[in-house]
Amino acid sequence: MRDYQKEFEGRVSFIQDLLKKSGAKGIVYGNSGGKDSALVGILCKAACDNTVGIMMPCSVSRNFEIDMKDGLAVAEQFHIEHRCINLSDTRETLVSALKEVTGDLKEVSLNNIAPRLRMTTLYAIAANEGRLVAGTGNRSEAYVGYFTKWGDGSHDFNPIADLTVTEIYEFLRFLKAPEAIITKAPSAGLAEGQTDEGEMGVTYAELDAYLSGGSIAPEKQAKIDAMHAASQHKRDPIVAYTPKAE
């Protein structure tokens, strides 16, 4: 197990140094009520008192219920400023406009709208208030591409990108975060009844075992390999034309 006191101090120092170099006045992040945003919020608040978490419920009932409750619990326990903006009407307006030019949207298109609206919201607030946008993605999800390109995959910095989901939970227990954050089924909250593990088809325990060199069922390994290969474009830099030397 990692030395989480040392990890805490190192990550807080990293954030403080980044803020100093950037000249930014503070930090903004998406407070989703989930494990990753909880850890990012705690770290950012420890590094910078001017940290604000934005709750951005969008159409799905879970966003307004358990996730908002858990997000508030973290914010209150660690004295993190929180604000809320309901993106449901904005999403519906965009979906209606899109139907006029491309017809009914496929599930993958619909599910990616909310993360991209949230990214737009965070960057608007950041630009208006002189803040940096903190990312909330972890190593496990990045490996299989379980994030939205130009949505939750967009940020100015990420203090937890090297941590697996298993390590995220260990870190949260060390910090004595609310137990509900640790015990509830992880969900991106993009559709009713959706869970991360159900959507991926592998558990985080299996994924983290794979990443640490452990043994998992061959069919699960094949699924992880396939997800990693299919999502490589999300991790690669933008492809740009480079003129050939004459």
mmCIF file of N, CA and C in Angstrom, residues 241-246:
data_model
loop_
_atom_site.group_PDB
_atom_site.id
_atom_site.type_symbol
_atom_site.label_atom_id
_atom_site.label_comp_id
_atom_site.label_asym_id
_atom_site.label_seq_id
_atom_site.Cartn_x
_atom_site.Cartn_y
_atom_site.Cartn_z
ATOM 1 N N TYR A 241 -1.583 17.758 -39.550
ATOM 2 C CA TYR A 241 -0.801 17.615 -40.781
ATOM 3 C C TYR A 241 0.578 18.230 -40.596
ATOM 4 N N THR A 242 1.583 17.496 -41.039
ATOM 5 C CA THR A 242 2.955 17.994 -41.002
ATOM 6 C C THR A 242 3.511 17.975 -42.416
ATOM 7 N N PRO A 243 3.855 19.141 -42.963
ATOM 8 C CA PRO A 243 4.385 19.180 -44.325
ATOM 9 C C PRO A 243 5.683 18.375 -44.441
ATOM 10 N N LYS A 244 5.843 17.668 -45.562
ATOM 11 C CA LYS A 244 7.063 16.913 -45.791
ATOM 12 C C LYS A 244 8.175 17.853 -46.231
ATOM 13 N N ALA A 245 9.359 17.570 -45.739
ATOM 14 C CA ALA A 245 10.520 18.390 -46.134
ATOM 15 C C ALA A 245 10.826 18.167 -47.602
ATOM 16 N N GLU A 246 11.110 19.242 -48.312
ATOM 17 C CA GLU A 246 11.412 19.112 -49.743
ATOM 18 C C GLU A 246 12.899 18.844 -49.949
#
